[in-house]
mmCIF file of C-alpha atoms in Angstrom:
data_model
loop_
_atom_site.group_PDB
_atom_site.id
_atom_site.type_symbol
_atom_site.label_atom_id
_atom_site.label_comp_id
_atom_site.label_asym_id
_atom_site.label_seq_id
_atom_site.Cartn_x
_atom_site.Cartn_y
_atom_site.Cartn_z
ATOM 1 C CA UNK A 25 0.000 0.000 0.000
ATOM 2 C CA UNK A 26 1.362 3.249 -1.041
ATOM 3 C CA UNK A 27 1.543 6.165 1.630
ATOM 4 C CA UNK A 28 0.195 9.288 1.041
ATOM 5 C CA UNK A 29 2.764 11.231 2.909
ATOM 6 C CA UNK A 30 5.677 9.952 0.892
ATOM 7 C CA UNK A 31 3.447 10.755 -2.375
ATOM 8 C CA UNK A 32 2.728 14.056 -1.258
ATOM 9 C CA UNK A 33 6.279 14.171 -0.869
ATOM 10 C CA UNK A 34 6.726 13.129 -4.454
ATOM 11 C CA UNK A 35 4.164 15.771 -5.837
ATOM 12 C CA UNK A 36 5.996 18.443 -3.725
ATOM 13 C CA UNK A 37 9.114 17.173 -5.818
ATOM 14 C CA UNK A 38 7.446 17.083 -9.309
ATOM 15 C CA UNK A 39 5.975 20.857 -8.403
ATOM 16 C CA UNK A 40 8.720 22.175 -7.423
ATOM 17 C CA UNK A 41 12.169 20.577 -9.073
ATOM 18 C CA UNK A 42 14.513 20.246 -5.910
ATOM 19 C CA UNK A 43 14.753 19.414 -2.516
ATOM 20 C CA UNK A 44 15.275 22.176 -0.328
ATOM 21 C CA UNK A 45 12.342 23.865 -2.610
ATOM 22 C CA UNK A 46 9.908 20.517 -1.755
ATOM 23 C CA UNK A 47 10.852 20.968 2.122
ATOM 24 C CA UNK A 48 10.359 24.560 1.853
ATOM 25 C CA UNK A 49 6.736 23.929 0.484
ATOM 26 C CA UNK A 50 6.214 21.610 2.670
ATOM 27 C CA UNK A 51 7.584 23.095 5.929
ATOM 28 C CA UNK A 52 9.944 19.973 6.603
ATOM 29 C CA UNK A 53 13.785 19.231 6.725
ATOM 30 C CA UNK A 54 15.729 18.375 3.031
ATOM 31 C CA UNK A 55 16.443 14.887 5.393
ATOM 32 C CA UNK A 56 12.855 14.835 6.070
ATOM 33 C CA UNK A 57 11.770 14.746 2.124
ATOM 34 C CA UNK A 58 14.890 12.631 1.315
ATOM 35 C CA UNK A 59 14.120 9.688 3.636
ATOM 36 C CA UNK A 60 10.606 10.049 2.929
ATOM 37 C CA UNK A 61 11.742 9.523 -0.810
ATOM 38 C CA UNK A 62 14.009 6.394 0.195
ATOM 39 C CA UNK A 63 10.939 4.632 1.576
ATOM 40 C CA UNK A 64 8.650 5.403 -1.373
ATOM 41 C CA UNK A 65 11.581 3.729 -3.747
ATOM 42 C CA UNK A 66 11.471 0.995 -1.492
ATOM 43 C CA UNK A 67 7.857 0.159 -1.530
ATOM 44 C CA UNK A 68 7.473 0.513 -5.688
ATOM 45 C CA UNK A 69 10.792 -1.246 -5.814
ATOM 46 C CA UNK A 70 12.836 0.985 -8.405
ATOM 47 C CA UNK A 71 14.295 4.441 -8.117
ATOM 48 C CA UNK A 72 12.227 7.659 -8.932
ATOM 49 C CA UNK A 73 14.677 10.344 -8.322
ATOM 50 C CA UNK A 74 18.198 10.103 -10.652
ATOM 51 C CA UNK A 75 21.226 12.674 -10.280
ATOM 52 C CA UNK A 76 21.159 15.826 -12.617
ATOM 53 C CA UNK A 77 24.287 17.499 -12.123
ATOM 54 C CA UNK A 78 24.127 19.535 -8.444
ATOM 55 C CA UNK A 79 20.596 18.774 -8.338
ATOM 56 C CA UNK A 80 17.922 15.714 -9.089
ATOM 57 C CA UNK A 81 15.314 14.513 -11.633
ATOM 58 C CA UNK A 82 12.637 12.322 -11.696
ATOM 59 C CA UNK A 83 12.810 8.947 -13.372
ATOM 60 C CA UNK A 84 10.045 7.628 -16.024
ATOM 61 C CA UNK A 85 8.516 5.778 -13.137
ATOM 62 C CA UNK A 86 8.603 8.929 -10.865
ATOM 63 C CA UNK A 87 6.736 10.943 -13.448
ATOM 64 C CA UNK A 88 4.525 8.490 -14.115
ATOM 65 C CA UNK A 89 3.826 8.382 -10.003
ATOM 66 C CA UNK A 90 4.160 11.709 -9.706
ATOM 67 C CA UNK A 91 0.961 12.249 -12.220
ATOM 68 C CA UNK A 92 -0.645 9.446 -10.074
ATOM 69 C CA UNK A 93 -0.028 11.705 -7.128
ATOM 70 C CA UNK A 94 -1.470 14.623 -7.999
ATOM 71 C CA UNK A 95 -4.821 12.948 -9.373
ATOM 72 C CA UNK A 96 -4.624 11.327 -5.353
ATOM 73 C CA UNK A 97 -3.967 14.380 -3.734
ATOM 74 C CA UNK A 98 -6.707 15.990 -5.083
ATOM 75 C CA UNK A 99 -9.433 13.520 -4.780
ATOM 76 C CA UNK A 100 -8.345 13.179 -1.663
ATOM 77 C CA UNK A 101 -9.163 17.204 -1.058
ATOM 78 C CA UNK A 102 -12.529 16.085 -3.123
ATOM 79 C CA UNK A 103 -13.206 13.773 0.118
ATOM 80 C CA UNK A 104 -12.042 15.975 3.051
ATOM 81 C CA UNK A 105 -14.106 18.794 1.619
ATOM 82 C CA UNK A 106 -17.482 16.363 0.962
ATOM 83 C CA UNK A 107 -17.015 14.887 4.377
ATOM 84 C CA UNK A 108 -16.343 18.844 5.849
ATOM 85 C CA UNK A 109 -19.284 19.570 4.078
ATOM 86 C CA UNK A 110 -21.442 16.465 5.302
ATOM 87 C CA UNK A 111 -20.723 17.526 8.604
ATOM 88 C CA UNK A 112 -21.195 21.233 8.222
ATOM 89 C CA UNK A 113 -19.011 22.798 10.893
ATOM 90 C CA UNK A 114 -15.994 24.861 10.149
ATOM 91 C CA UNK A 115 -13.288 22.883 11.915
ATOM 92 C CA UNK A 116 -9.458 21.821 11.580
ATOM 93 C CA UNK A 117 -6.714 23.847 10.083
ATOM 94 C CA UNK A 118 -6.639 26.388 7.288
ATOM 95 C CA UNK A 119 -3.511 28.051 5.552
ATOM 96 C CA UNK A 120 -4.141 31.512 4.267
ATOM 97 C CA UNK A 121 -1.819 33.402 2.425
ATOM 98 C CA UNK A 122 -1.720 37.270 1.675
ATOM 99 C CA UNK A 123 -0.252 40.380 0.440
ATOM 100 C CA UNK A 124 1.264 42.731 2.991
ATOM 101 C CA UNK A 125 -1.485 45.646 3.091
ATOM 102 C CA UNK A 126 -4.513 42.863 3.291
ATOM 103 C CA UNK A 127 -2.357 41.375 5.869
ATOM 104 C CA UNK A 128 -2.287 44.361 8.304
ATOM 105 C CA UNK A 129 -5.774 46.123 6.801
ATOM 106 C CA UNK A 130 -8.185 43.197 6.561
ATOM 107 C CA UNK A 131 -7.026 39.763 7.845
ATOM 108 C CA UNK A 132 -6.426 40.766 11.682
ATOM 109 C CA UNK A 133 -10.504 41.595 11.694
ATOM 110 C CA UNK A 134 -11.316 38.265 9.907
ATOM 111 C CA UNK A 135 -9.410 36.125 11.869
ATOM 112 C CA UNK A 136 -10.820 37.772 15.234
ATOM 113 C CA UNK A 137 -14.226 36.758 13.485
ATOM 114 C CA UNK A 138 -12.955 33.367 12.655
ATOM 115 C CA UNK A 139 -11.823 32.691 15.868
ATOM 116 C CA UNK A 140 -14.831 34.324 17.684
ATOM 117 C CA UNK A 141 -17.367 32.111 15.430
ATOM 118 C CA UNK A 142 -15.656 28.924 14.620
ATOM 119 C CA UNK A 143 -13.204 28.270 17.807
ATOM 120 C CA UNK A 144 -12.457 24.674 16.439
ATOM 121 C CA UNK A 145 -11.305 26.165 12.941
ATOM 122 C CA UNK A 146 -6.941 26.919 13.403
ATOM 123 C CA UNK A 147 -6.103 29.381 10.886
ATOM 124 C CA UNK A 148 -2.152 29.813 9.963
ATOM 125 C CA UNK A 149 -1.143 32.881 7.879
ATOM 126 C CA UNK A 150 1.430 33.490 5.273
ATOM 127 C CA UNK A 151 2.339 37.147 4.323
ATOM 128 C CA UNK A 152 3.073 36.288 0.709
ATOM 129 C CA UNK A 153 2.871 38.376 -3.099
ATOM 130 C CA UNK A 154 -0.675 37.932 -4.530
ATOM 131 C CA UNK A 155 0.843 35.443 -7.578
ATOM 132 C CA UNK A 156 2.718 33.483 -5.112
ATOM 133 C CA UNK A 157 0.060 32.890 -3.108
ATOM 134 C CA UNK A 158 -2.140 32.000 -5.780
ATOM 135 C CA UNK A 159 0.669 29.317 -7.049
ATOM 136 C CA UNK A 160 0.627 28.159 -3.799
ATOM 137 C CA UNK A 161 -2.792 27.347 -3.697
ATOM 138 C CA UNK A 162 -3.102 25.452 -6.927
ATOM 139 C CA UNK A 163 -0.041 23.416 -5.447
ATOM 140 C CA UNK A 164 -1.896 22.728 -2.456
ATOM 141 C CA UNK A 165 0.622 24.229 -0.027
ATOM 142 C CA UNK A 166 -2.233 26.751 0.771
ATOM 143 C CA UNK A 167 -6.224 26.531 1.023
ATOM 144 C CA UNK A 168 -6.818 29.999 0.259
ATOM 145 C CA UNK A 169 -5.382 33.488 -0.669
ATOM 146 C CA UNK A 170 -5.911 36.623 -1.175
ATOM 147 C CA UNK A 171 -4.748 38.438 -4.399
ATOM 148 C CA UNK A 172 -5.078 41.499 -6.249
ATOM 149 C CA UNK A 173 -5.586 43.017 -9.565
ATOM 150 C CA UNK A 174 -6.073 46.525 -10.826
ATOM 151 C CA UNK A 175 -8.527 48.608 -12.794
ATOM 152 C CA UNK A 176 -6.981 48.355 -15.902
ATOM 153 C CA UNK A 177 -5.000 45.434 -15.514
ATOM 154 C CA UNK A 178 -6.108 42.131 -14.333
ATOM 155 C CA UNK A 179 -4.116 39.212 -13.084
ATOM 156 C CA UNK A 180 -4.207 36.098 -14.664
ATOM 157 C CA UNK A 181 -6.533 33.557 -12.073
ATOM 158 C CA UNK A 182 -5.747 29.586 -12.996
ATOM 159 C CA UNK A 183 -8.279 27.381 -14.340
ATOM 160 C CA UNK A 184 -8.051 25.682 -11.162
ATOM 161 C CA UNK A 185 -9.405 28.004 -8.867
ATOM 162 C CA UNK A 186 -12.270 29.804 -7.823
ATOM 163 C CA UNK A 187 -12.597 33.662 -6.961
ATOM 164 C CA UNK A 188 -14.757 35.944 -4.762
ATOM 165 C CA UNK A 189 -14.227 39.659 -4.947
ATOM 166 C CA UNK A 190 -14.053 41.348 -1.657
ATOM 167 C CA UNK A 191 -13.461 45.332 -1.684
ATOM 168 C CA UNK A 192 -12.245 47.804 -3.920
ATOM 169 C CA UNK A 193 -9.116 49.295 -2.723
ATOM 170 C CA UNK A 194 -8.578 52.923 -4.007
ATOM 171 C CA UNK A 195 -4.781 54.820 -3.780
ATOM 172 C CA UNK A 196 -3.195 58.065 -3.455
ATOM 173 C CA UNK A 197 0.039 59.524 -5.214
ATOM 174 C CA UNK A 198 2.439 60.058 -2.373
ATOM 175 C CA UNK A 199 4.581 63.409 -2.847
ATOM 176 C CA UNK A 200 7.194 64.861 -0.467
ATOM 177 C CA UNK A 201 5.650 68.192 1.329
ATOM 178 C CA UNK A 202 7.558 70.492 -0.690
ATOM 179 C CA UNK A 203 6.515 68.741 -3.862
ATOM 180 C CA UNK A 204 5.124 71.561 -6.586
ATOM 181 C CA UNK A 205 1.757 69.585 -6.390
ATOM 182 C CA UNK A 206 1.567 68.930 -2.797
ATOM 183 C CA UNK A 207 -1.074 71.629 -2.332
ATOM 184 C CA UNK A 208 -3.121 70.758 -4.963
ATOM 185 C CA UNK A 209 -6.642 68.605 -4.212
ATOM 186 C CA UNK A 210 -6.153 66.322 -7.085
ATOM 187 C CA UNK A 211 -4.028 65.384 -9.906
ATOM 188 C CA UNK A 212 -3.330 63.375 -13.223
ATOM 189 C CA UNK A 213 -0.590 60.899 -13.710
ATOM 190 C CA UNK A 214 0.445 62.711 -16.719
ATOM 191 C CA UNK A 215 1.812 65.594 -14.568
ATOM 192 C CA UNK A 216 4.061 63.545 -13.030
ATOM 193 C CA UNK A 217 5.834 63.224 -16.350
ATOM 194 C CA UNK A 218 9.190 64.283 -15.084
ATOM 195 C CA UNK A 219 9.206 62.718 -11.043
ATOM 196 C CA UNK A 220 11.477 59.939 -10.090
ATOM 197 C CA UNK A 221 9.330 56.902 -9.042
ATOM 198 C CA UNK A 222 9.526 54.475 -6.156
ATOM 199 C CA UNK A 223 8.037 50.965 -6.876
ATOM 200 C CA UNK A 224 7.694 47.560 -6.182
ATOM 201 C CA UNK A 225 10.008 44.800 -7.373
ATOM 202 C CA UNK A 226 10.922 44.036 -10.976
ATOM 203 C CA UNK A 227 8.968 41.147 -12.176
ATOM 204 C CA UNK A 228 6.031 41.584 -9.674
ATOM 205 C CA UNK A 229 2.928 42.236 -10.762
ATOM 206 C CA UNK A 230 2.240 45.760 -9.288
ATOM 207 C CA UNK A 231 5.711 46.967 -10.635
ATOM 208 C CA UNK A 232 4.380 45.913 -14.337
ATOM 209 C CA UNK A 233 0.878 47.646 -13.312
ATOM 210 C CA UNK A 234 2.439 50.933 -12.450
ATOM 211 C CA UNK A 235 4.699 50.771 -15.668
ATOM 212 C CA UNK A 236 1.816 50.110 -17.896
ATOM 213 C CA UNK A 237 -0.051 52.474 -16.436
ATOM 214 C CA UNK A 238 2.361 55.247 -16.866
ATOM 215 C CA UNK A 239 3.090 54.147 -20.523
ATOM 216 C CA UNK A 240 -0.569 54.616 -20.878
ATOM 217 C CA UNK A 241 -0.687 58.082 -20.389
ATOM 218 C CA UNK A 242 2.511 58.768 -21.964
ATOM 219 C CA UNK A 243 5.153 58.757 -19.355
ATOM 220 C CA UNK A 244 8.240 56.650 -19.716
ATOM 221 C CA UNK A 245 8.534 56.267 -15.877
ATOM 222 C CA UNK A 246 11.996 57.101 -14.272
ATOM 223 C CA UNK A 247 12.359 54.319 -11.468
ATOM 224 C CA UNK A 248 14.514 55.464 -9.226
ATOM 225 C CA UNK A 249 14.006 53.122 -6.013
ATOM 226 C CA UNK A 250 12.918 49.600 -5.927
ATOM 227 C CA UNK A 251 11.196 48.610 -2.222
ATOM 228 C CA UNK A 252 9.326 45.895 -1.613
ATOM 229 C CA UNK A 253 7.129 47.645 1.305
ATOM 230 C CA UNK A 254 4.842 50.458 1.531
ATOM 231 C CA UNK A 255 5.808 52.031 4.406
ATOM 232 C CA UNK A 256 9.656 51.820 3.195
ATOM 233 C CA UNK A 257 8.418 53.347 0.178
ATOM 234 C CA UNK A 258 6.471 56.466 2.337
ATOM 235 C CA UNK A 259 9.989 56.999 4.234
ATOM 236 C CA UNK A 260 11.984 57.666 0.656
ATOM 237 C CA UNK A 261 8.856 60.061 -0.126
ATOM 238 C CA UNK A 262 9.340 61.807 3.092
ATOM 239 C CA UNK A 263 12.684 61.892 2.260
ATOM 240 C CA UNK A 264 11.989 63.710 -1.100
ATOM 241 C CA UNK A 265 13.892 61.019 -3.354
ATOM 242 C CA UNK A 266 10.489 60.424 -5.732
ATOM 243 C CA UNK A 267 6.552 59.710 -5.428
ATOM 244 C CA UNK A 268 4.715 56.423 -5.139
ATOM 245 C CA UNK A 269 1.251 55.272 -5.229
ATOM 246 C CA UNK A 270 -0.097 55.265 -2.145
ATOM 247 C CA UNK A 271 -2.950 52.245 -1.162
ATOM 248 C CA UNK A 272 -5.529 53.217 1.388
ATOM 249 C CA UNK A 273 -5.757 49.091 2.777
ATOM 250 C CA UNK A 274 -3.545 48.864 5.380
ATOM 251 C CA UNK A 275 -2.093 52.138 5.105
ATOM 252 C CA UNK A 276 -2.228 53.711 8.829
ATOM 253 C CA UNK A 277 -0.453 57.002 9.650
ATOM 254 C CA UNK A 278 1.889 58.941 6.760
ATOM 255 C CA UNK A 279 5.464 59.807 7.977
ATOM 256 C CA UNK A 280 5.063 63.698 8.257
ATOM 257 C CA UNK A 281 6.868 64.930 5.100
ATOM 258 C CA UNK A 282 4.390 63.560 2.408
ATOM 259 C CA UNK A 283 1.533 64.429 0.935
ATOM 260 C CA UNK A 284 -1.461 62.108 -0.177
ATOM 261 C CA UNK A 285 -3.294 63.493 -3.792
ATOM 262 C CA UNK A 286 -6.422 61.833 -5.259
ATOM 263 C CA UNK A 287 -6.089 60.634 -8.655
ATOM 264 C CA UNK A 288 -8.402 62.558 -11.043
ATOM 265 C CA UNK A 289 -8.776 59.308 -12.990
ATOM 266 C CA UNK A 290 -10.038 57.355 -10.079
ATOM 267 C CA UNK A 291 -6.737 54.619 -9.908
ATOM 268 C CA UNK A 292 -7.996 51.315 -8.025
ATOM 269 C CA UNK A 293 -7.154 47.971 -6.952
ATOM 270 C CA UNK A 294 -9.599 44.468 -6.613
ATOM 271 C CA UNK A 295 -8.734 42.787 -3.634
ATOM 272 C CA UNK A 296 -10.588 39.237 -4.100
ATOM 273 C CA UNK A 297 -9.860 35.709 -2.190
ATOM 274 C CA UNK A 298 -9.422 32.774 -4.211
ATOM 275 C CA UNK A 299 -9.202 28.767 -3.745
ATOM 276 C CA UNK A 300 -9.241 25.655 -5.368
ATOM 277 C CA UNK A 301 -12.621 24.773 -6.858
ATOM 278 C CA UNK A 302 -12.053 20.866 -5.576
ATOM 279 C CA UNK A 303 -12.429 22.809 -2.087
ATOM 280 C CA UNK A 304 -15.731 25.115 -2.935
ATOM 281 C CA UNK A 305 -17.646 22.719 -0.480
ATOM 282 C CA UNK A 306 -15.336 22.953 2.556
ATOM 283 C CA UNK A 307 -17.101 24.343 5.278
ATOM 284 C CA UNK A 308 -13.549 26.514 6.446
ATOM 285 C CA UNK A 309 -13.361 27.720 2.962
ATOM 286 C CA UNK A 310 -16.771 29.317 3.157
ATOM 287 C CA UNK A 311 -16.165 30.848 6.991
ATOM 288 C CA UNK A 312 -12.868 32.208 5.863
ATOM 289 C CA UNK A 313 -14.654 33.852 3.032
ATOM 290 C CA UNK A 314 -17.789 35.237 5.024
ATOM 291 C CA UNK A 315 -15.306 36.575 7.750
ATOM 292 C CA UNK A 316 -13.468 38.457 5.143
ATOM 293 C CA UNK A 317 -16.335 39.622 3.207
ATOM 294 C CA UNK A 318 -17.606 40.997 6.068
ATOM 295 C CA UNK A 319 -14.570 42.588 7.409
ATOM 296 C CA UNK A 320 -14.106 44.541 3.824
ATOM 297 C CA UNK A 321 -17.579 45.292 4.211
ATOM 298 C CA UNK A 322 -16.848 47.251 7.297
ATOM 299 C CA UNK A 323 -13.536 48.848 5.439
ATOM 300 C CA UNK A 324 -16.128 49.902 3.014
ATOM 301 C CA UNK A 325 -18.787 51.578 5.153
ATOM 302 C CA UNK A 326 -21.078 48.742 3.777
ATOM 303 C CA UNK A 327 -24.355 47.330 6.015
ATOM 304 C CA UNK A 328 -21.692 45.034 8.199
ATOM 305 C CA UNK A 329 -20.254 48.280 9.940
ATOM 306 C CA UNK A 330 -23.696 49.598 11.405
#
């Protein structure tokens, strides 16, 4: 009889092509995945992992498994999430991952919720970029997710997965004080033609949002500072090295120094949650989502914050 720790050990290999990545994803030791390997050989009888210069590969028969694996893996999620749903109470553990601004603006509401309504339900968070998380949850090392997309640029969502949107999350342009636009109630992007820029990092997908968007309106935009946080970015604004864009989730208090203008174009994100469709029927997937629907509700002034 096979084990279905060792082959989730092997689909954790197939996914993600070494090792140390496969222990990574599944929060265990390289030894841990590499004895856990060494049994699974030994039950099939022939090797599924072969050298590949500093790193390994999977044999014929580990593909072959491997595709097994995954097909297991997920019918297995097919039963926990009938037999969740058979019983109807929100219980065991969930893994949620999420940006950094949903991570200090909406999850610490939703998991007071969670943990108000559903005391049996453990939730474990990840503060992770929206497309990681997403690829996380289509490997299974997360249930759920939250990710984001923008007004005029949406983010690919796989096949695999199923969406909810939860708030619309609307930004500033942050300018140092003594900016020549800092007393002005509103502006265009256009006028910041000739600023110095501080963004996200290269190859994420807010970085190519703010770079299209600037192309859009003709700017070639001068990047002058790449940080990964918001609040690192508001210091260097303070500091009067460039401007940013400015989200309102998770903000909190501006270092004194900058100044917050409106967009006259009305420049948004769409925060949403999404997780794997074999899961729709889990009873924690549905009280993660009403606890976070609820909590952006509030955010938004909706009915939830009377």
């Amino acid at each position: 009889m096979l084990n279905l720790e060792r082959l989730r050990t092997l689909d954790a290999l197939a996914r993600h092509g070494s090792v140390s990545a496969a222990a990574d994803g599944l929060h265990v030791t390289t030894s841990a995945v590499s004895q856990q390997m060494a049994k699974l050989e030994r039950e099939v009888g022939q090797p599924l992992l072969a050298r590949n210069g500093r790193g390994i590969r999977l044999t014929d028969a580990g593909r072959l498994l491997a595709d097994h694996a995954a097909r297991i893996i997920s019918q297995v999620e097919r039963a926990q999430a009938d037999v969740e749903a058979q019983r109807g109470r929100a219980v065991g553990r969930l893994r949620i991952g999420a940006f950094p601004t949903a991570m200090r603006g909406l999850l610490p509401q939703a998991l007071s919720a969670l943990r108000t309504d559903h005391p049996q339900l453990r939730a474990r968070v990840r503060e992770q970029e929206p497309e990681e998380g997403m690829a996380a949850v289509v490997r299974g090392d997360l249930d759920l997710a939250l990710a984001i997309d923008w007004h005029n640029k949406r983010m690919p969502v796989p096949g695999e997965l199923t969406r909810t949107h939860l708030l619309d999350d609307s930004v500033d342009i942050a300018v140092p004080a003594g900016h020549r636009l800092a007393d002005r109630g509103q502006i265009s992007l256009a006028e910041l033609a000739d600023d110095d820029w501080i963004s996200w990092n290269e190859g994420q997908f807010c970085h190519e949002w703010l770079v299209f968007t600037l192309r859009g309106t003709g700017i070639e935009p001068r990047i002058a500072h790449i940080a990964e946080e918001h609040h690192t970015q508001l210091a260097f604004v303070a500091a009067g090295l460039g401007v940013c864009v400015a989200p309102k989730l998770g903000r909190g208090p501006v270092p004194p120094g900058v100044r917050l203008l409106p967009v006259c174009d009305s420049v948004r994100r769409h925060v949403y949650a999404v997780w794997r469709a074999d899961a729709d029927r889990r009873p924690t997937i549905r009280a993660a989502v009403e606890a976070l629907s609820r909590s952006a509700a509030v955010l938004q002034g909706g009915p939830e914050s009377a």
